[in-house]
Every structure is written in C-alpha cells, then in structure tokens.
Tab-separated table of C-alpha atoms and ligand atoms in Angstrom:
chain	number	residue	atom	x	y	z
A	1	UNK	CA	-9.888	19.806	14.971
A	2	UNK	CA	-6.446	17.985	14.807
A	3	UNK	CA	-4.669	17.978	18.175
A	4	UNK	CA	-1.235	17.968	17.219
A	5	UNK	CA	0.707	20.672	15.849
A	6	UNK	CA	3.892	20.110	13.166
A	7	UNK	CA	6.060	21.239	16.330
A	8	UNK	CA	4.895	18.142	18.263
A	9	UNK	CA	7.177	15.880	15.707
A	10	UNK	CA	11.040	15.957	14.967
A	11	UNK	CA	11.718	18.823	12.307
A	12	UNK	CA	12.513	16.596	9.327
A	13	UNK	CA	9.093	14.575	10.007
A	14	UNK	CA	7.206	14.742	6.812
A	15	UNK	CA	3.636	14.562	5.958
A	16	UNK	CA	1.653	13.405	2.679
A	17	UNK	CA	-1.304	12.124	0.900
A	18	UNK	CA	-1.500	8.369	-0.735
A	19	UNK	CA	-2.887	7.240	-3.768
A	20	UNK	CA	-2.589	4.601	-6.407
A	21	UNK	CA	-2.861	4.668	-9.907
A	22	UNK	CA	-5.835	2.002	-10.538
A	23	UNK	CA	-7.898	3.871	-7.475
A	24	UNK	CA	-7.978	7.158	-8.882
A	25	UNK	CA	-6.707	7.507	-12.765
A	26	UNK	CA	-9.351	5.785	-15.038
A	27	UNK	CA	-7.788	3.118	-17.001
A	28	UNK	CA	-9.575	3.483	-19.934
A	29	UNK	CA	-8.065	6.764	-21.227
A	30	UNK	CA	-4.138	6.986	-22.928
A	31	UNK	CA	-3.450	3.767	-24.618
A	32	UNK	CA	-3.103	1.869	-20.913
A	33	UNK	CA	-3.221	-1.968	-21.635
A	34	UNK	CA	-5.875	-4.118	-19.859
A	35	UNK	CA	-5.114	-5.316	-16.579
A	36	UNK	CA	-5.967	-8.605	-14.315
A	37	UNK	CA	-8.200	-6.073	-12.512
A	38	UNK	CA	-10.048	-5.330	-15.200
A	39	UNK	CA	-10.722	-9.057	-15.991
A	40	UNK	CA	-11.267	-9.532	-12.333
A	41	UNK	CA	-13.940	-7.080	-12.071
A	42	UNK	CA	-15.793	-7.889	-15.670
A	43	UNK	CA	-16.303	-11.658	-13.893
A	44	UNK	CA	-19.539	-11.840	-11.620
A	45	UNK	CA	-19.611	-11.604	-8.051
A	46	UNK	CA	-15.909	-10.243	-7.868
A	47	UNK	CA	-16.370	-6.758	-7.195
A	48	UNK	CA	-19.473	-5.085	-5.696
A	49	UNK	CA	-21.804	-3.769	-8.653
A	50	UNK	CA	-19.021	-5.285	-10.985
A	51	UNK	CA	-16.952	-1.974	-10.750
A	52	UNK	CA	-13.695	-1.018	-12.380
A	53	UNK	CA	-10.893	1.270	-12.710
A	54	UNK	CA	-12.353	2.597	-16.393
A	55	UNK	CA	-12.785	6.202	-14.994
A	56	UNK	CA	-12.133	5.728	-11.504
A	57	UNK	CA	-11.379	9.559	-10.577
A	58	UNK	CA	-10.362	11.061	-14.155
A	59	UNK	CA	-7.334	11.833	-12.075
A	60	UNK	CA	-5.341	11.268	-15.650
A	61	UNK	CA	-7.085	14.313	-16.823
A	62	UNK	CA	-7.259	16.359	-13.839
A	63	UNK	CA	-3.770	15.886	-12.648
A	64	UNK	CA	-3.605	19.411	-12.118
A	65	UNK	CA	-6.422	20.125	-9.923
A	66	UNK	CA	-5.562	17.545	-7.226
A	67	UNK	CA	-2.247	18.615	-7.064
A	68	UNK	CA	-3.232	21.949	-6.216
A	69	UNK	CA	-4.920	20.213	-3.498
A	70	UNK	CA	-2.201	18.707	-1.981
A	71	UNK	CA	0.222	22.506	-2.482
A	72	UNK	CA	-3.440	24.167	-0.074
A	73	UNK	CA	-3.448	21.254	2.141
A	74	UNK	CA	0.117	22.188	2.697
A	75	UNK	CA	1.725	18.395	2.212
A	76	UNK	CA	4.920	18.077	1.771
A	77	UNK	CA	5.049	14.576	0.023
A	78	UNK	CA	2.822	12.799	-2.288
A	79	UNK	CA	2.648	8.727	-2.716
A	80	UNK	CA	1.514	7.788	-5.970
A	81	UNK	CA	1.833	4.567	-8.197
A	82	UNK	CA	2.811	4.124	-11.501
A	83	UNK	CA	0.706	1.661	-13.735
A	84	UNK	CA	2.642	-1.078	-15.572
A	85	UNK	CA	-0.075	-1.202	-18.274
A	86	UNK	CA	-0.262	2.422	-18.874
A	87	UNK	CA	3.334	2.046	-19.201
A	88	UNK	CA	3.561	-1.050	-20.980
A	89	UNK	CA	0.508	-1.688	-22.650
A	90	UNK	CA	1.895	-5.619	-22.894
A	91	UNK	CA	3.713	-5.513	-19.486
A	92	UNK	CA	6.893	-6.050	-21.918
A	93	UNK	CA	8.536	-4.614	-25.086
A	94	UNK	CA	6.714	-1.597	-26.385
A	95	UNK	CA	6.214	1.524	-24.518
A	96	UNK	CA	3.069	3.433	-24.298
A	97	UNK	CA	4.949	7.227	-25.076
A	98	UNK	CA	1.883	9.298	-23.757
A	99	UNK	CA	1.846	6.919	-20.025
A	100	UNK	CA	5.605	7.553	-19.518
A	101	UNK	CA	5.048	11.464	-20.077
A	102	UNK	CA	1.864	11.278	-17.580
A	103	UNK	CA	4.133	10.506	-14.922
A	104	UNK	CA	6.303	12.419	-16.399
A	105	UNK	CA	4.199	15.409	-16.064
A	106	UNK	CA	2.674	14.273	-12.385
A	107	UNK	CA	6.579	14.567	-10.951
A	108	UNK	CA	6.924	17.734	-12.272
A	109	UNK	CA	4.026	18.958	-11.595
A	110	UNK	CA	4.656	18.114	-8.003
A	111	UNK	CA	8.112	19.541	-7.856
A	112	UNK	CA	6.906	22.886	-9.754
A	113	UNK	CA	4.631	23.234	-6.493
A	114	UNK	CA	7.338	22.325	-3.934
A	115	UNK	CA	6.330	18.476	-3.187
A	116	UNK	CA	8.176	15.712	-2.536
A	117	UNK	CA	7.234	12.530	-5.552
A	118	UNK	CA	7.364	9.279	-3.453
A	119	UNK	CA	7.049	7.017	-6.345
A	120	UNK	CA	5.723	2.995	-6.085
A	121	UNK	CA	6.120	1.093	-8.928
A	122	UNK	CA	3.537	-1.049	-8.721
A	123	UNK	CA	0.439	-0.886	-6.855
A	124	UNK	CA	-1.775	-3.702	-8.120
A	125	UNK	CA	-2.267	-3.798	-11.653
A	126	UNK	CA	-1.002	-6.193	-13.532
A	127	UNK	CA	-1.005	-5.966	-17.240
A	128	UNK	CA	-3.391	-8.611	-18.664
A	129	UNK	CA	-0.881	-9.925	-20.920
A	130	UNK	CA	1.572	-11.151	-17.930
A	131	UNK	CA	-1.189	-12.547	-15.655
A	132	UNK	CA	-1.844	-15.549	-18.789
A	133	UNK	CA	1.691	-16.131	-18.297
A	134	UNK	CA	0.741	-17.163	-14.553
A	135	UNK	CA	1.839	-13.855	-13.413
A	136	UNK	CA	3.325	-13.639	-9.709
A	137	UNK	CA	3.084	-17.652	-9.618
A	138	UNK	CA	5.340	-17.364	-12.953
A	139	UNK	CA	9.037	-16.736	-11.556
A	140	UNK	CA	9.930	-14.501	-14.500
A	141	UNK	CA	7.949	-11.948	-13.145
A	142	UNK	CA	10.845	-11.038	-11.657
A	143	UNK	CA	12.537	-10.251	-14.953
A	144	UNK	CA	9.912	-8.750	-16.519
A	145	UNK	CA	9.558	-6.187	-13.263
A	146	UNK	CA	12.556	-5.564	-13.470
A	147	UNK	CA	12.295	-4.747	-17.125
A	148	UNK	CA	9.745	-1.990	-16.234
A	149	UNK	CA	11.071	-0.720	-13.500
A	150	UNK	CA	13.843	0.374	-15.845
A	151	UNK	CA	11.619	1.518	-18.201
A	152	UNK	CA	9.794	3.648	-15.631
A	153	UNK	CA	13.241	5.035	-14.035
A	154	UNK	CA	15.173	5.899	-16.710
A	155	UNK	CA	12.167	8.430	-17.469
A	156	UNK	CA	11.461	9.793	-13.526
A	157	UNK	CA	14.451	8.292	-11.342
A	158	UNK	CA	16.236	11.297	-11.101
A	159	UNK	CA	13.334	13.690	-9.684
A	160	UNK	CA	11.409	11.222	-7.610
A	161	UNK	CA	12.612	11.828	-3.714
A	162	UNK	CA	11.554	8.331	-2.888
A	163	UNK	CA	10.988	4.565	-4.586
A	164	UNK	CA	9.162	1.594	-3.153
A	165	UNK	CA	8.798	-1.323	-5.873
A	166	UNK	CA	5.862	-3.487	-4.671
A	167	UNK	CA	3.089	-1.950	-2.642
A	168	UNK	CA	1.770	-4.341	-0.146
A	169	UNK	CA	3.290	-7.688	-0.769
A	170	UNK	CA	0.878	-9.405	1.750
A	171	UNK	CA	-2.063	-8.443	-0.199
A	172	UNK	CA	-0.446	-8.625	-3.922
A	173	UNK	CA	0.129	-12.775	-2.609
A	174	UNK	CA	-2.503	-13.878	-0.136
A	175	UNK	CA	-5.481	-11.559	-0.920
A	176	UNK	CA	-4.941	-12.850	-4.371
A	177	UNK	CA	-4.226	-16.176	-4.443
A	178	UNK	CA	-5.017	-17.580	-1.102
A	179	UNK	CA	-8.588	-15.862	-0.477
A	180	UNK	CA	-9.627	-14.833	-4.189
A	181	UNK	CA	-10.587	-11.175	-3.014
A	182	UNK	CA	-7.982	-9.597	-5.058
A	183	UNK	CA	-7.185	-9.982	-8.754
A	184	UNK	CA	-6.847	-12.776	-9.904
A	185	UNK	CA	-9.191	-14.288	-8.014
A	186	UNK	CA	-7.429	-17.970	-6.919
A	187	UNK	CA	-7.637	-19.990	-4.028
A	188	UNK	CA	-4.724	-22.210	-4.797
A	189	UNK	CA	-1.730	-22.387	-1.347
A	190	UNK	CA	0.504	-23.702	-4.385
A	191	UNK	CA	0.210	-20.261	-6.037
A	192	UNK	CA	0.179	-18.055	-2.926
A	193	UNK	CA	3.465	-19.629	-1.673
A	194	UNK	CA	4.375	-19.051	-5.291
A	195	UNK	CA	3.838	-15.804	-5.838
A	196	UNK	CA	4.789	-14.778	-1.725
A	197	UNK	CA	8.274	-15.633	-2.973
A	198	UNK	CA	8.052	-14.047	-6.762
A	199	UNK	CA	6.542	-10.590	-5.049
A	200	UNK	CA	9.949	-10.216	-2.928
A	201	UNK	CA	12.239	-11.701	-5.545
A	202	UNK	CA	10.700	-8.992	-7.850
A	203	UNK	CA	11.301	-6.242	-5.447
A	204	UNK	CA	14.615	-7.192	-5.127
A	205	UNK	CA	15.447	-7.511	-8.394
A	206	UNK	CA	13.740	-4.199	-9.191
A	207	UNK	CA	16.351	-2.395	-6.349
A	208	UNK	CA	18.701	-3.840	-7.745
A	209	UNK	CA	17.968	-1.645	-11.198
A	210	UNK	CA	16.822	1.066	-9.378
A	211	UNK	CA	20.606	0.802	-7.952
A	212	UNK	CA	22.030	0.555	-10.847
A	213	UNK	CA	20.499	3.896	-12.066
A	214	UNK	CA	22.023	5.689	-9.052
A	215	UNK	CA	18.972	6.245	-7.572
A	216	UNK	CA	18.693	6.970	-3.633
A	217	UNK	CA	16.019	6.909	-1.033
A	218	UNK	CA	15.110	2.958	-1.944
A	219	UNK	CA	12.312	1.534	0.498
A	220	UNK	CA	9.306	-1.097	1.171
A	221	UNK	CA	6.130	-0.888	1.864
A	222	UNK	CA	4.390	-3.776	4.256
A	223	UNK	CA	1.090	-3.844	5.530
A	224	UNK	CA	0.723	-5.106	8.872
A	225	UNK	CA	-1.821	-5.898	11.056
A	226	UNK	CA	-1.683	-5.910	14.808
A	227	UNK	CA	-2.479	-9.550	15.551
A	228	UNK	CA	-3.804	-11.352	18.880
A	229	UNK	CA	-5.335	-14.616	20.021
A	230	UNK	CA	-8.984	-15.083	20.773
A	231	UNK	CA	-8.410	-16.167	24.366
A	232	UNK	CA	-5.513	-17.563	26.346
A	233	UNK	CA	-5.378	-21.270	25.304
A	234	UNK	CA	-2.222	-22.412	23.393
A	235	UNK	CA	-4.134	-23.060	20.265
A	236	UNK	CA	-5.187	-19.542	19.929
A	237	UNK	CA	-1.893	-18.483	20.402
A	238	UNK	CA	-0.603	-21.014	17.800
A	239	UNK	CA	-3.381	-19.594	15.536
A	240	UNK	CA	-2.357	-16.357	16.286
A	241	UNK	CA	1.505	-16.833	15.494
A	242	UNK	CA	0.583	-18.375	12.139
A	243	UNK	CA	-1.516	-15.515	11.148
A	244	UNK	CA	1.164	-13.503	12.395
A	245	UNK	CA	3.704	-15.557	10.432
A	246	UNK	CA	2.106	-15.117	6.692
A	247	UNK	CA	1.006	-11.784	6.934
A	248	UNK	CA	3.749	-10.201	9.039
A	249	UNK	CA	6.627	-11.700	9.798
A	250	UNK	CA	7.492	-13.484	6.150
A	251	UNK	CA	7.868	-10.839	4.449
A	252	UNK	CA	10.119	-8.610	7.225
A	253	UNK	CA	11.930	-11.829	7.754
A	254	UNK	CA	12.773	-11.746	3.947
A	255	UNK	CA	13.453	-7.745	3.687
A	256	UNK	CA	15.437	-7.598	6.718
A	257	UNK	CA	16.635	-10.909	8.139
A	258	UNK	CA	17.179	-12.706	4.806
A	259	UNK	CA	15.135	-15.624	5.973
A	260	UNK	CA	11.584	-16.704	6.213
A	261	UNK	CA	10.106	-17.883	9.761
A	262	UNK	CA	11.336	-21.073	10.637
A	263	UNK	CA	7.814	-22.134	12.321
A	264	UNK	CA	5.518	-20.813	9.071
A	265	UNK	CA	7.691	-23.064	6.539
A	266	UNK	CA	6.927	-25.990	8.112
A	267	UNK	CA	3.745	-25.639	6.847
A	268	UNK	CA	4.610	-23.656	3.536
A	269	UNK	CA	7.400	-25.278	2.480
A	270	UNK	CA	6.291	-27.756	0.182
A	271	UNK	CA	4.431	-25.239	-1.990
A	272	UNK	CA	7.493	-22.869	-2.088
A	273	UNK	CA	9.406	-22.836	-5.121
A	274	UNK	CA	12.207	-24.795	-6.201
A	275	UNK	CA	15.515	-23.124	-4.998
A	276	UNK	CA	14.046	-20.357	-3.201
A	277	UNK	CA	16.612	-20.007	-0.518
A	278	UNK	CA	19.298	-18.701	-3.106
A	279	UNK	CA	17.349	-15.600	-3.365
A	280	UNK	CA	17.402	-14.483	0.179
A	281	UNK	CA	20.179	-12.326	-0.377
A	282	UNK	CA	19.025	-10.830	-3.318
A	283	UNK	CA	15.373	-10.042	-1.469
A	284	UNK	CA	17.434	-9.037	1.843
A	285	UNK	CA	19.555	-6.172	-0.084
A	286	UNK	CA	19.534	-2.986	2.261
A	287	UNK	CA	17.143	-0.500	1.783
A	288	UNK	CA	16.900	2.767	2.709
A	289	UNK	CA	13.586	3.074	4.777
A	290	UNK	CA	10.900	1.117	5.476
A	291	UNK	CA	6.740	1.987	5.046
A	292	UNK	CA	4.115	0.632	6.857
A	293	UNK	CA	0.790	1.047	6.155
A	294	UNK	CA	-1.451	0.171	8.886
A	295	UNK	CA	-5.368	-0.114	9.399
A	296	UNK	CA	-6.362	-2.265	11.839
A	297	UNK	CA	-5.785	-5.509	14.401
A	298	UNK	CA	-6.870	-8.941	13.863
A	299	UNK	CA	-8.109	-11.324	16.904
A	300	UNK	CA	-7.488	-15.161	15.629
A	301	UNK	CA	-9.162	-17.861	16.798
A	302	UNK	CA	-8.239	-21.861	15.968
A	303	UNK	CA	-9.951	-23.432	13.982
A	304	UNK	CA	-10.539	-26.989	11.996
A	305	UNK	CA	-9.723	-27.772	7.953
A	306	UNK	CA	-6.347	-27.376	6.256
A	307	UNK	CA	-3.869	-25.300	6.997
A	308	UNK	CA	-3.852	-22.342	8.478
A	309	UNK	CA	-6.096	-23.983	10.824
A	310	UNK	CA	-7.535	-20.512	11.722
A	311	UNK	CA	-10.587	-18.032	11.055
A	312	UNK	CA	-10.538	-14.066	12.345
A	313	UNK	CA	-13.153	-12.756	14.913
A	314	UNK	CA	-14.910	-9.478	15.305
A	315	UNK	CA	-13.564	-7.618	18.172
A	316	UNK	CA	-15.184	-5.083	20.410
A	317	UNK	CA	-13.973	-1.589	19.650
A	318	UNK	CA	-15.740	0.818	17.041
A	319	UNK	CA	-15.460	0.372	13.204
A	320	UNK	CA	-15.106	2.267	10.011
A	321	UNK	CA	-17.736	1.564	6.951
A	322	UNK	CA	-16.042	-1.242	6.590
A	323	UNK	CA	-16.005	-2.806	9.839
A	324	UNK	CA	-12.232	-2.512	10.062
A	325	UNK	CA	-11.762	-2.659	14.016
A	326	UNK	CA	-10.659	0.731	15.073
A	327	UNK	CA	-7.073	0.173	16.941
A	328	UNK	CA	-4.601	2.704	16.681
A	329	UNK	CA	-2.389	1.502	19.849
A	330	UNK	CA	-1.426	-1.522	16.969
A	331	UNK	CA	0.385	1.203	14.662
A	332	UNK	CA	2.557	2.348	18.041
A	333	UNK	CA	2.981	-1.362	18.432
A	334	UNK	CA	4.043	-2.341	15.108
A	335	UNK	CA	6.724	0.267	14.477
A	336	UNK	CA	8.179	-0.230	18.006
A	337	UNK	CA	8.417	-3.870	17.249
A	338	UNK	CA	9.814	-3.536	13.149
A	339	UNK	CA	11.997	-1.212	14.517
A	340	UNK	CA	13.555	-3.055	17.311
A	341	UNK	CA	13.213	-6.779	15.887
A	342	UNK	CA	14.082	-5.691	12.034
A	343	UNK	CA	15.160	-2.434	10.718
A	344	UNK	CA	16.981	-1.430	13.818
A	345	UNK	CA	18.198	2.033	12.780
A	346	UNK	CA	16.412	2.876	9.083
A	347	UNK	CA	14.197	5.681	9.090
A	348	UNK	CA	9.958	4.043	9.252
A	349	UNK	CA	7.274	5.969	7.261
A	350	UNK	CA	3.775	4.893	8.175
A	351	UNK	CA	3.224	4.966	4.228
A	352	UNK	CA	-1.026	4.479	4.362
A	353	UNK	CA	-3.235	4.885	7.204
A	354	UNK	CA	-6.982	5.859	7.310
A	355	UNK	CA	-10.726	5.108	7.594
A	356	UNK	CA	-13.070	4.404	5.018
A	357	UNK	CA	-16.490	6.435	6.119
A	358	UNK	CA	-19.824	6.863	4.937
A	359	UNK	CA	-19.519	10.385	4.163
A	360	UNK	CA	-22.049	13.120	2.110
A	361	UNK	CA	-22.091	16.670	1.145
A	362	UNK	CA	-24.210	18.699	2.974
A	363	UNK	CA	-24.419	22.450	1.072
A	364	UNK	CA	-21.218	22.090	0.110
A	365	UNK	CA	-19.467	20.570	2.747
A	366	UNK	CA	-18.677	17.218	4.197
A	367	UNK	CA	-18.340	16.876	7.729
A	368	UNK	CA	-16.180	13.473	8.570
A	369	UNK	CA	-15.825	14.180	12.544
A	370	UNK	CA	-15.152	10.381	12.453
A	371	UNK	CA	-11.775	10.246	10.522
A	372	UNK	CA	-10.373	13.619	12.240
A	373	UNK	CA	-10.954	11.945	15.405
A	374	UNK	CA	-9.232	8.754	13.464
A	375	UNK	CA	-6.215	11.176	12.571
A	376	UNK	CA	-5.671	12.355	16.186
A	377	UNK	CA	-6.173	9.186	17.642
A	378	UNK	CA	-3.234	7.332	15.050
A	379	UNK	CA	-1.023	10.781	15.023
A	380	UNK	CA	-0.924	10.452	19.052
A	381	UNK	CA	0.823	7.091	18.844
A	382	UNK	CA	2.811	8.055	15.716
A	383	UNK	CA	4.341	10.936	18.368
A	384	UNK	CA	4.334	8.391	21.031
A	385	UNK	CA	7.240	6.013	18.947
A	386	UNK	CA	8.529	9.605	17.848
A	387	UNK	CA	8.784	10.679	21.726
A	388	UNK	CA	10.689	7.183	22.291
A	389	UNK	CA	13.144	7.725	19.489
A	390	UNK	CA	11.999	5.323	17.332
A	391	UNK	CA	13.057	6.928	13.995
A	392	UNK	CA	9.589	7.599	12.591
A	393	UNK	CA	9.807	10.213	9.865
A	394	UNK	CA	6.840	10.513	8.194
A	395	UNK	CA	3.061	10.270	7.946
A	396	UNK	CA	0.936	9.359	4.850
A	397	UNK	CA	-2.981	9.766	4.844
A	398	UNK	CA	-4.960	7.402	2.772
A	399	UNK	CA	-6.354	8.433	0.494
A	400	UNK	CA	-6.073	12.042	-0.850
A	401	UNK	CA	-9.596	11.077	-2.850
A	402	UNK	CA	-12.128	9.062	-2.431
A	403	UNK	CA	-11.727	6.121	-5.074
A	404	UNK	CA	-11.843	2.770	-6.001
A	405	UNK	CA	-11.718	0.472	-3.374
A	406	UNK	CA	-11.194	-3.143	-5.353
A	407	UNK	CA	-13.725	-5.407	-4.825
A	408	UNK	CA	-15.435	-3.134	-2.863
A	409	UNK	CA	-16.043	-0.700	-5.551
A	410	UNK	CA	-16.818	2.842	-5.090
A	411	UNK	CA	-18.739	2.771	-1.787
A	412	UNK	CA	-16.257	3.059	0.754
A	413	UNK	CA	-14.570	6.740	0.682
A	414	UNK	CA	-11.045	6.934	2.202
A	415	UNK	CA	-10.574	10.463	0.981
A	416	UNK	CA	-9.902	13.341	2.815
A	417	UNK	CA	-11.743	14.735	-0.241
A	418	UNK	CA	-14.826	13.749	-1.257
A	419	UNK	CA	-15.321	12.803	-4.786
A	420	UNK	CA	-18.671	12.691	-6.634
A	421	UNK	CA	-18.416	9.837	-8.874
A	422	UNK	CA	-20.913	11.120	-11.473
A	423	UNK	CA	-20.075	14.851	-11.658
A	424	UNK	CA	-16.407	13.657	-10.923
A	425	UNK	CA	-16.719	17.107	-8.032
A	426	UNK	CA	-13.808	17.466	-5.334
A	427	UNK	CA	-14.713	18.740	-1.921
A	428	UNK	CA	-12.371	18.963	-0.027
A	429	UNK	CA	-13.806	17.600	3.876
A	430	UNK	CA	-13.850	18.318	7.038
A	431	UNK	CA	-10.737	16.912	7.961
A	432	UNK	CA	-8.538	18.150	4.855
A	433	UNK	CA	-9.341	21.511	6.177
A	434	UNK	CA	-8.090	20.190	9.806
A	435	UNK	CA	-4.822	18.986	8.354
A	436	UNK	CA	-4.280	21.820	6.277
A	437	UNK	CA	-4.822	24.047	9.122
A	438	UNK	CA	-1.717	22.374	10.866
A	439	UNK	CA	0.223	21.535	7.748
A	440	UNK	CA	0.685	25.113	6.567
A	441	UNK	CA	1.648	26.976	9.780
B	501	FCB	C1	-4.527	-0.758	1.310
B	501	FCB	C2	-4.215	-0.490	-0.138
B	501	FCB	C3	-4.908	0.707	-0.721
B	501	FCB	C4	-6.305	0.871	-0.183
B	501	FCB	C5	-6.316	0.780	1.322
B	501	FCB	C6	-7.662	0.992	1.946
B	501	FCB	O1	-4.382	-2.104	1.587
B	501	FCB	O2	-2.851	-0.304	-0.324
B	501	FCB	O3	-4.880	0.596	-2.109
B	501	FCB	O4	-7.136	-0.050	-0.779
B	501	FCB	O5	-5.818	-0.462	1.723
C-alpha cells in the first residue's frame, strides 16, 4: 500500500508516468529512419542478447490502450519522447508525414482523456544518418536539433503543457562517449568533452525555437546521482568532487550559472571545443522548471590511470535487479541542494524515478511489494523538500511499462505494468493498483 495520500502534497503537485520513445514504440513500424541505437545494438557484445528497439512494446500501435492506463491509474501528466528518426527519417530535410501525426495523435489522445503531454524532444535516438556526421562530437548538431525541434513544434507546440529538449545530458555525453555503454559506443575524452558541450548548446538552441514559437512551460531534465567518498582521506574526497563535477555539477553550472566548474576544466579543458565559452549564455537562457530524475548514490574511491583518476564502489544498502544502491535520502538531498545552489525559485519536477525488479505474473497478477515500498520510501522525501518549501511540484514514475532498457535489453522491468514481451500482454502490478488507489481519490 502507498503511504501517502494526494492531500499530503501542495494542491498544484502533479503526478505522472515516464516513458521514451525507443523503450516502448518499436522502431521498425511507420517509415522511422535507423538510429545509432540500432547500429549499436546489431554490433556484438553491446547490448545483452543483442536486443533492439524493433518492436520494443508495439506502443506505436497500441497507443490507445496504454493511455487508458494512465486515465485508470488516475495520472495527471504523461512524459513521453518524440523520436527524431520517426520524425525525420534522415535527421534533416524530409519529414516522415505518418511520425508527425503519431505524436500528433498521442497529444490528443492524452488531452481527449484529461492528461497533461509533457513532451521531450529527444530521448536517445539519434538518426543514423547524423551519427556518420560525428553526431554530438559534430557542433552542427546544434543546428540540425534545432531544425527538428521546429519541425516537431510547429506540429504539437501548442497542446503540449510542458517541453524539455535533451533528456539526460549526462548520459547522452559520458555513457556514450566516455564509457561506450550507450550508443555509439566510444571511449574517446576528446569526444565526450565534445559532445558534453554540443548536448547543452543543442538544448539551448532548441529553447531558443521553442521560444520563438511562443511556447511556455520550457524545462531540463538532469540526472543526478547522490555522490560520496569512499572514506575520509582527501583523495577520496577529490575523487568524489570530480565525479561530482562531470556528472552533476557541469551541466547545472551550464543551465543555471552560465559557467562550467572551475576545478573540472582543469582537467577537461583541453578536449573542450574551440570557443566554447561564447555559448554560455545561449546554454544559460532561463527556463521555466527544472527535472530531475534520480535513481541512486555513487560512493567514489581514488584511483590510478588517466584522468578521472577514480573507480565507483558497491555500497551497503539493498539493490534493485540491477544492483542500483537503494538511497532515497539522495533525491531529498539533491533537490534541496539544485534548489538552493542553482534554480533558486523555479518550480523542480523529479521527472524519472524507479526500480528495475525481477517481477512475474502469478494468475494474473504481479505482485512488486519491492517497488511500492520503493515509491513510499522516495515519495516520503519528495514531501520532506515539499514540507520545507522547496518548490517541488511534481512526481514522475519510471516507467509506465516495462521496456527496453539499452544495453541491458529487455530483462530489467521498470514498469508499473508488466509487459509480456512475446504476447506483447499489459498487467497492470501491484503497485499501479497502489498508485491508482491514491491518484484517483
Ligand atoms: C534513465 C533513462 C531511462 C531509463 C532509466 C532506467 O537514465 O532516462 O530511459 O533507462 O534510466
């Protein structure tokens, strides 16, 4: 059972569902163009059992179904992605006609049933085409983002309640091109600094359009991870700050400061491009709100080769499927600290938050205990930053279904409804019945 009640948050406090168009859609159907994940995944050893997006959850043609499921479950806002190749087959020029009426379809379809479209533009997939152009280490990306983003827009600006360009921009730069887990696969600190500036350049650019349009209710959406040193020695705080410093604090520094982290860029520097401080003001335009999606806390330990002269430990505390460290006192942490130290008075979603668990349906029903006691466990610290005024406003689950998890395939289910990947079968779990149970009194 969930603990806390819709009364227990501010009135305007929203809750929704998460999901991204790779994870769940199946790329394979409506003229979408091929994507750097789909090359990613077709190369051995990438992706567990070689996996891709192809069908994914057939969410493309049962739109209808799971957005029933969000109207019973009683959410009032739904986070979905729109795919640039489905979009733009190319990434530029021509228009696929049927992808731009799927989402043009999926907004209405969630207005007609009285929920709030929170629209990112891109959540992972690039289109083929732009990735053997170099793709985020190529600094036209920003153009041709920007190019789609008006594209996309000028179709669904004007009934989405929210925007976010880039989900991510941590993961879309270092779990790409620093550790090769992500599409497309490098290990190259030239291209990660690269494409750690072209990621925010491109989100500012595509605010800029989204501006332009007249559009409202403009945000970004970081991941963050709760980090802390291995032990009390000054190296593994060092460590720690560093870790800190690429995966945190660069990319709020360059939303909301206009700068990058004096003490990281002594180190990154010479990889960055050309020039780069020219677009701080561009990357550091206001926005409206800011999203964090949170799953767990790192403890960083030193440690010897090149830079970042670090390596992450296991920690103590229970862990999802995954082994992601369970931690929820890092999510009260986090927006207490973006709040204070960056967006000062901008309204904070926590835009993704969830466990992956091992879950199976028993006759007919799945019962995740685990990720309800996840729920109450993360919504108690939500309320806490509520309770302290910290202008918290909303509350996304990941994931609505269980889907594709990247390189870790299909194996790891996020949903709060099950998905069999053969039969394609939703049921709904233990803890979508919990939330809807709250959500719709
Ligand atoms: C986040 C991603 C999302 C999903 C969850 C588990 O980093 O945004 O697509 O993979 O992790």
């Amino acid at each position: 059972m969930l603990e806390l009640k819709r009364g227990d948050f501010p009135r305007d406090f929203l809750f929704g569902a998460s999901t991204s168009s790779y994870q769940i859609e199946g790329h394979s159907f409506g003229g979408a163009g091929p994507t750097h994940w789909d090359t990613f995944a077709a190369t051995p050893g990438n992706v567990v059992g070689g996996q891709n997006g192809a069908i994914a959850c057939d969410h493309y043609n049962r739109m209808d179904e799971d957005l029933d499921l969000l109207k019973d479950g009683g959410f009032d806002v739904y986070r979905f992605s729109t795919s640039w190749a489905r979009v733009m087959p190319e990434g530029r020029g021509r228009v696929n006609a049927e992808g731009l009426d799927f989402y043009d379809r999926l907004v209405d379809g969630l207005l007609e049933r009285g929920i709030k479209p929170a629209a990112t533009l891109y959540h992972w997939e690039l289109p083929a085409a732009l990735a053997d152009l170099g793709g985020w280490s190529n600094r036209d990306i920003a153009s041709w983002f920007a190019e789609f983003t008006q594209v996309v827009m000028e179709r669904i600006g004007d009934r989405v309640w929210s925007a976010a360009p880039i989900n991510e921009f941590f993961c879309v730069a270092w779990m790409g091109h620093f550790l090769g887990h992500h599409a497309p696969g490098l290990r190259d600190v030239r291209a990660t600094a690269r494409a750690m500036h072209h990621v925010l350049l491109a989100h500012g650019r595509s605010i800029e359009v989204m501006r332009g349009l007249g559009m409202e209710n403009l945000g970004a959406v970081c991941n963050l991870e709760y980090t802390v040193p291995v032990d009390g020695s000054d190296a593994a705080a060092r460590a720690a700050r560093t870790y800190d410093g690429f995966y945190n604090r660069f990319y709020l520094g360059g939303l909301f400061n206009r700068a990058y982290p004096a003490d990281l860029m002594e180190d990154l520097d010479p990889h960055m491009p050309e020039g780069y401080r020219d677009d701080m003001d561009l990357i550091g335009q206001k926005l409206d709100w800011c999203g964090i999606n949170y799953y767990t806390r790192k403890i960083v330990a030193p440690a010897g080769g090149p830079w970042p002269h670090l390596e992450t430990v296991d920690g103590p505390l229970g862990k999802t499927q995954l082994g992601w460290e369970i931690y929820p006192d890092g999510l009260y942490h986090l927006l207490k600290r973006v709040h204070d130290g960056y967006t000062r008075d901008i309204p904070l979603y926590v835009t993704e938050n969830g466990m992956a668990n091992d879950d199976r349906v028993s006759n007919g029903a799945v019962d995740d205990k685990a990720r309800i006691d996840y729920l109450n466990a993360h919504l108690a610290r939500v309320k806490r930053a509520c309770d302290e005024k910290i202008p918290v406003k909303g509350y996304f689950t990941w994931s609505l279904l269980d889907n594709y998890e990247w390189n870790e395939g299909y194996d790891p289910r996020f949903g709060i409804v099950h998905v069999d990947f053969k039969s394609l079968k939703r049921t709904p779990k233990a803890s979508y019945h919990a939330l809807a149970k709250v959500l719709r009194t």
